[in-house]
Coordinates of N, CA and C in Angstrom, one line a residue:
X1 N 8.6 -34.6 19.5 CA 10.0 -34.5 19.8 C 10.8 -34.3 18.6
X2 N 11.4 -34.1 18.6 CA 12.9 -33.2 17.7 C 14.2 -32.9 17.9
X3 N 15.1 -32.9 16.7 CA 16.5 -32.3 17.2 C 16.8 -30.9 17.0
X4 N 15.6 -30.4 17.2 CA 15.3 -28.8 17.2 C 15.9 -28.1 15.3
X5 N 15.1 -28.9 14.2 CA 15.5 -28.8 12.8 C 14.2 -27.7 12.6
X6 N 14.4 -26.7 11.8 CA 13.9 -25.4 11.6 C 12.4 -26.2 11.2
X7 N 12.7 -27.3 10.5 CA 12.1 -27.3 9.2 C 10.9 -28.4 10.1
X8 N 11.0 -28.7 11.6 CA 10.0 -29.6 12.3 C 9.4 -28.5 12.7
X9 N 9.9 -27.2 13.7 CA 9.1 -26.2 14.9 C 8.5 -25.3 13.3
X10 N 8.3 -25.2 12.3 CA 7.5 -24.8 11.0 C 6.4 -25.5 11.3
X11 N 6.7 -26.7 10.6 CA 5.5 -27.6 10.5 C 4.3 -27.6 12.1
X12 N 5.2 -28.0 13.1 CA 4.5 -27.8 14.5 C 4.0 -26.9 14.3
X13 N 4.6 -25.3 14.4 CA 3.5 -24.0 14.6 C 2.0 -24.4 13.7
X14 N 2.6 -24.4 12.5 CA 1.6 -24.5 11.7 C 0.3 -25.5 11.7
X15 N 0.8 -26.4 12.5 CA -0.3 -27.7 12.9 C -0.6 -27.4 14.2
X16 N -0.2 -26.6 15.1 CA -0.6 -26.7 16.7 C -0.1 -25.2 16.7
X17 N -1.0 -24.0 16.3 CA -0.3 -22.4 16.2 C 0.0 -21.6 17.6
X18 N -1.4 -22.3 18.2 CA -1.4 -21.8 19.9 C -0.9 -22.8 21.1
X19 N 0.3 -23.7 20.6 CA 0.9 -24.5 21.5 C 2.3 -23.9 21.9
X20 N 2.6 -23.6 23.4 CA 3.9 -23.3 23.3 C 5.0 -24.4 23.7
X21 N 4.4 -25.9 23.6 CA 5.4 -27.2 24.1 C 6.8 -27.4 22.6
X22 N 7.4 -27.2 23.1 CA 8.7 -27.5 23.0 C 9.4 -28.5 23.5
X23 N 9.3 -29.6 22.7 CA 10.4 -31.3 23.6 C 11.5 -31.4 22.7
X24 N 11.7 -31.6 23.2 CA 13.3 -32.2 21.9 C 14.0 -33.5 22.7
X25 N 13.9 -34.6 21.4 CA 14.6 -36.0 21.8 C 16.1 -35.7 22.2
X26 N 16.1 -36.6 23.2 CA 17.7 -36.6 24.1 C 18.5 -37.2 22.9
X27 N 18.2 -38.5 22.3 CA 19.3 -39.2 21.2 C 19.0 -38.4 20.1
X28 N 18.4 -37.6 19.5 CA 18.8 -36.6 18.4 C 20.0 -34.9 18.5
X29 N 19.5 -35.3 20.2 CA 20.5 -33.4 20.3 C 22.1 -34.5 20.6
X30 N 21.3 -35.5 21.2 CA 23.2 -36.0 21.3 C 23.9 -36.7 20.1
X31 N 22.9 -37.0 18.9 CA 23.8 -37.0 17.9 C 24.0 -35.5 17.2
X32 N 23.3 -34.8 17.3 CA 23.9 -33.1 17.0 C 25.0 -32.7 17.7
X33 N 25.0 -33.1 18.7 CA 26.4 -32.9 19.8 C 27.3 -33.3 19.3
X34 N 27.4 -34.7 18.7 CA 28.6 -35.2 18.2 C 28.9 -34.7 17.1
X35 N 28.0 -34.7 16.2 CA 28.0 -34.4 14.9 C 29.1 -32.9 14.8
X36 N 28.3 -31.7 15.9 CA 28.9 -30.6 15.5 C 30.0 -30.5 16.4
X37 N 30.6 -31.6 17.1 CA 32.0 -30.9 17.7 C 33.2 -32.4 16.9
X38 N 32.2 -32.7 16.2 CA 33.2 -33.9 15.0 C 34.0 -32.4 14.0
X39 N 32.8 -31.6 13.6 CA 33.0 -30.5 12.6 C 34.0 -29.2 12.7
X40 N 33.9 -29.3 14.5 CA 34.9 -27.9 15.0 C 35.7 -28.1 14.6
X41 N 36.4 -26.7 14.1 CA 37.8 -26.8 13.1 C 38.8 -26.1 13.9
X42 N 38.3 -25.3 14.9 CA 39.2 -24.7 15.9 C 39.5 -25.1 17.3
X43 N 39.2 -26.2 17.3 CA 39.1 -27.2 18.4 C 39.3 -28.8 18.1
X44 N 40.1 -29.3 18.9 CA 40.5 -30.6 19.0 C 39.3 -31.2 19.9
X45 N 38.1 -32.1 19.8 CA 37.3 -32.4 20.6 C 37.6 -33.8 20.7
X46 N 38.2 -34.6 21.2 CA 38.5 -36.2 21.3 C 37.3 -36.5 22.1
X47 N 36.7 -37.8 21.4 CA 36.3 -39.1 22.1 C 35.8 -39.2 23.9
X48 N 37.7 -39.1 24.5 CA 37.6 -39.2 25.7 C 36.6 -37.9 26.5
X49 N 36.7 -36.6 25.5 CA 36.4 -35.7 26.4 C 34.7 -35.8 26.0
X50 N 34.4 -35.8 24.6 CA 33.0 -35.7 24.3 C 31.8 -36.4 25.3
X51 N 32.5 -38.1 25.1 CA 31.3 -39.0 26.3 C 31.1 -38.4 27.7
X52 N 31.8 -38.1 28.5 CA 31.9 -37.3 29.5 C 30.5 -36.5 30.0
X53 N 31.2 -35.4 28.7 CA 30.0 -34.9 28.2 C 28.6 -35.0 28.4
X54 N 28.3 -35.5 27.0 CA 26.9 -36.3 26.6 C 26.6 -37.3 28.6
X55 N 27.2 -37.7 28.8 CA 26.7 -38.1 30.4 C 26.6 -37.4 31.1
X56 N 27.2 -35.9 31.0 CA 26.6 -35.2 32.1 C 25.6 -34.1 31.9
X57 N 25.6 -34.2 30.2 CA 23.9 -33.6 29.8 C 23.1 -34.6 29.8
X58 N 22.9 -35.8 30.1 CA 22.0 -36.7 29.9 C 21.5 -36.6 31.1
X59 N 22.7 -36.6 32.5 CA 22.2 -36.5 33.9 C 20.7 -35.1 33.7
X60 N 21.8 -34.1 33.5 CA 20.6 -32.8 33.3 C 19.6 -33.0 33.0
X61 N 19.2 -33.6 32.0 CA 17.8 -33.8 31.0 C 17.0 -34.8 32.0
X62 N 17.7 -35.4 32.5 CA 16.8 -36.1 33.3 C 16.2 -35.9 35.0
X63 N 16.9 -34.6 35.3 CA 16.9 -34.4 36.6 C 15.4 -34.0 36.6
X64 N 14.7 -34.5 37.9 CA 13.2 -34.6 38.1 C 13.0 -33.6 39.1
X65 N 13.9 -32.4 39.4 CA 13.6 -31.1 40.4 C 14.9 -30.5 40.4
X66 N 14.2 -29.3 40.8 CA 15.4 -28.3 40.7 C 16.9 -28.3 40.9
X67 N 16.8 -28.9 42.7 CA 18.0 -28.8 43.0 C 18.9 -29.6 42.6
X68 N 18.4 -30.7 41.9 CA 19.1 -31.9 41.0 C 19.7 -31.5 39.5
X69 N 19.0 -30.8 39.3 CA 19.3 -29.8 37.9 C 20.4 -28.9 38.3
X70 N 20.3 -28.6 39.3 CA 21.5 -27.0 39.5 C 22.5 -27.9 39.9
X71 N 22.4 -29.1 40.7 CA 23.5 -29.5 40.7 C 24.3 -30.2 39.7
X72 N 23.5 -30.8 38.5 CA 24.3 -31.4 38.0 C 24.7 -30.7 36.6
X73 N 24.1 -29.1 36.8 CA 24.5 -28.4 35.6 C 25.6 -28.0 36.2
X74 N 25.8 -27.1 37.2 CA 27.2 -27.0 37.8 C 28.4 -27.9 37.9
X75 N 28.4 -29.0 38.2 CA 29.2 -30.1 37.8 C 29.5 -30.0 36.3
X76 N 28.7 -30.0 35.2 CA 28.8 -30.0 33.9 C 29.7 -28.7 33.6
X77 N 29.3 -27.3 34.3 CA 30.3 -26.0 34.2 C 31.6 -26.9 35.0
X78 N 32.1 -26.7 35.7 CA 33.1 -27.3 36.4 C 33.8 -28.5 35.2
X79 N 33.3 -29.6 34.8 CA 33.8 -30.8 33.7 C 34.2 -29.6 32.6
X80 N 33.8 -28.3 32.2 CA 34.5 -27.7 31.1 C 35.3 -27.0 31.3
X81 N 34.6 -26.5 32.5 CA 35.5 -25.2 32.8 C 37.4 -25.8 33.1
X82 N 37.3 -26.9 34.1 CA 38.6 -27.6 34.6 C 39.0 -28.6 33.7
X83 N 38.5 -29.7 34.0 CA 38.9 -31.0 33.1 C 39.2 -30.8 32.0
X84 N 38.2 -30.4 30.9 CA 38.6 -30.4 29.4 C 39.1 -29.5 28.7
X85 N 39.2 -28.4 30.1 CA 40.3 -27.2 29.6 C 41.8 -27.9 29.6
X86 N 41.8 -28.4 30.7 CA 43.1 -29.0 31.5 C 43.9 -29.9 30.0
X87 N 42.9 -31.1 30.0 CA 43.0 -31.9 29.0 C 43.3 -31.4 27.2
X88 N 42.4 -30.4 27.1 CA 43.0 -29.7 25.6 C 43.9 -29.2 25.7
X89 N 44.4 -28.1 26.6 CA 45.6 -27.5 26.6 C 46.6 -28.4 26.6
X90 N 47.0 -30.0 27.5 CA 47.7 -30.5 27.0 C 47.8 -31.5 25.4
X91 N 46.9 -31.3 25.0 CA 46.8 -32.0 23.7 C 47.5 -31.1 22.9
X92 N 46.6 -29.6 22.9 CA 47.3 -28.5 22.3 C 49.0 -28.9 22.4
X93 N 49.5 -28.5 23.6 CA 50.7 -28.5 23.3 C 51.4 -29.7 23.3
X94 N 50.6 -31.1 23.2 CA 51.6 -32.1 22.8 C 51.8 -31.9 21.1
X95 N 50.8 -31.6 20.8 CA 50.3 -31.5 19.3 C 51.2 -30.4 18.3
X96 N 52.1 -29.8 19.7 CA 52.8 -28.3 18.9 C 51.9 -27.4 19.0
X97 N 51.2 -26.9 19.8 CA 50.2 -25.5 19.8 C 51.3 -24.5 20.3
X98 N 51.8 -24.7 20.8 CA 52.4 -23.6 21.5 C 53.7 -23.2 20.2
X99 N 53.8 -23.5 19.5 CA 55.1 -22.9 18.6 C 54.1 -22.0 18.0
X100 N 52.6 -21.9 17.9 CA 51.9 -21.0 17.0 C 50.5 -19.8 18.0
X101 N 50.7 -20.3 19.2 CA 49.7 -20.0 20.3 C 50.0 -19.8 21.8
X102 N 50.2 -18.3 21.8 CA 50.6 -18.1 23.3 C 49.5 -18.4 24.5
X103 N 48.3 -18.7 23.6 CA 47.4 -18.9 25.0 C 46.8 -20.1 25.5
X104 N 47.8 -21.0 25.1 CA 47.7 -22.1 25.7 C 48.5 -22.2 27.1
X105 N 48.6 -22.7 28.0 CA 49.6 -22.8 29.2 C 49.9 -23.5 29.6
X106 N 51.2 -23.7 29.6 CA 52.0 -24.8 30.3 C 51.2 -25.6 31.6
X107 N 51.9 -26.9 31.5 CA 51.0 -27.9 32.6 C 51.0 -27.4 34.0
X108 N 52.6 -26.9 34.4 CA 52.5 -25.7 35.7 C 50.9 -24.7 36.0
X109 N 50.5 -24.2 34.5 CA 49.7 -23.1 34.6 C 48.2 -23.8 34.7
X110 N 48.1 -24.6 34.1 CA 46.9 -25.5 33.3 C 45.8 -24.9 34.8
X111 N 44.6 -24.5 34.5 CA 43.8 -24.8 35.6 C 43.8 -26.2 36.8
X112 N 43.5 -26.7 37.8 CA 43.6 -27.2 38.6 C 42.0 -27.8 39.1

């Protein structure tokens, strides 16, 4: 298991050349998760919105058949697509985005 680091799937090939298993630890990708939307510079990623998150990729990782997986990756599209669009855009413009960013949209406009 891994947080998918170049420098582990090396060593793997190289110790197991004709294996194609690929696992990667849930608490290593989810501190990658954090780690790299701590770093986004073109994005406000708060707290509130990240946990959310991380729970609704945790649901995924654990789903034990298909239909449980499509459903809860869809939910997970939907939490981005709506909610934390909804929610950034008003951060954006509480924050003053809009004096420098026409494509943010007013709370009238905000997805639903």
């Amino acid at each position: 298991m891994t947080d998918d680091a170049n420098t582990f799937w090396n060593g793997f090939k190289r110790a197991f050349p004709s294996s194609w298993a690929q696992k990667l630890c849930l608490w290593h990708m989810e501190q990658a998760m954090k780690r790299n939307a701590k770093k986004e510079q073109k994005m406000y990623i708060s707290d509130d919105l990240l946990e959310p998150f991380l729970i609704k990729v945790r649901e995924i990782c654990h789903a034990r058949d298909k239909d449980t997986f499509v459903a809860k990756y869809t939910s997970l599209l939907k939490y981005l697509r709506v909610d934390v669009k909804k929610k950034q855009a008003h951060t954006w413009k509480r924050r003053g985005a809009t004096e420098w960013s026409s494509g943010v949209p007013s709370d009238d406009q905000a997805p639903v």
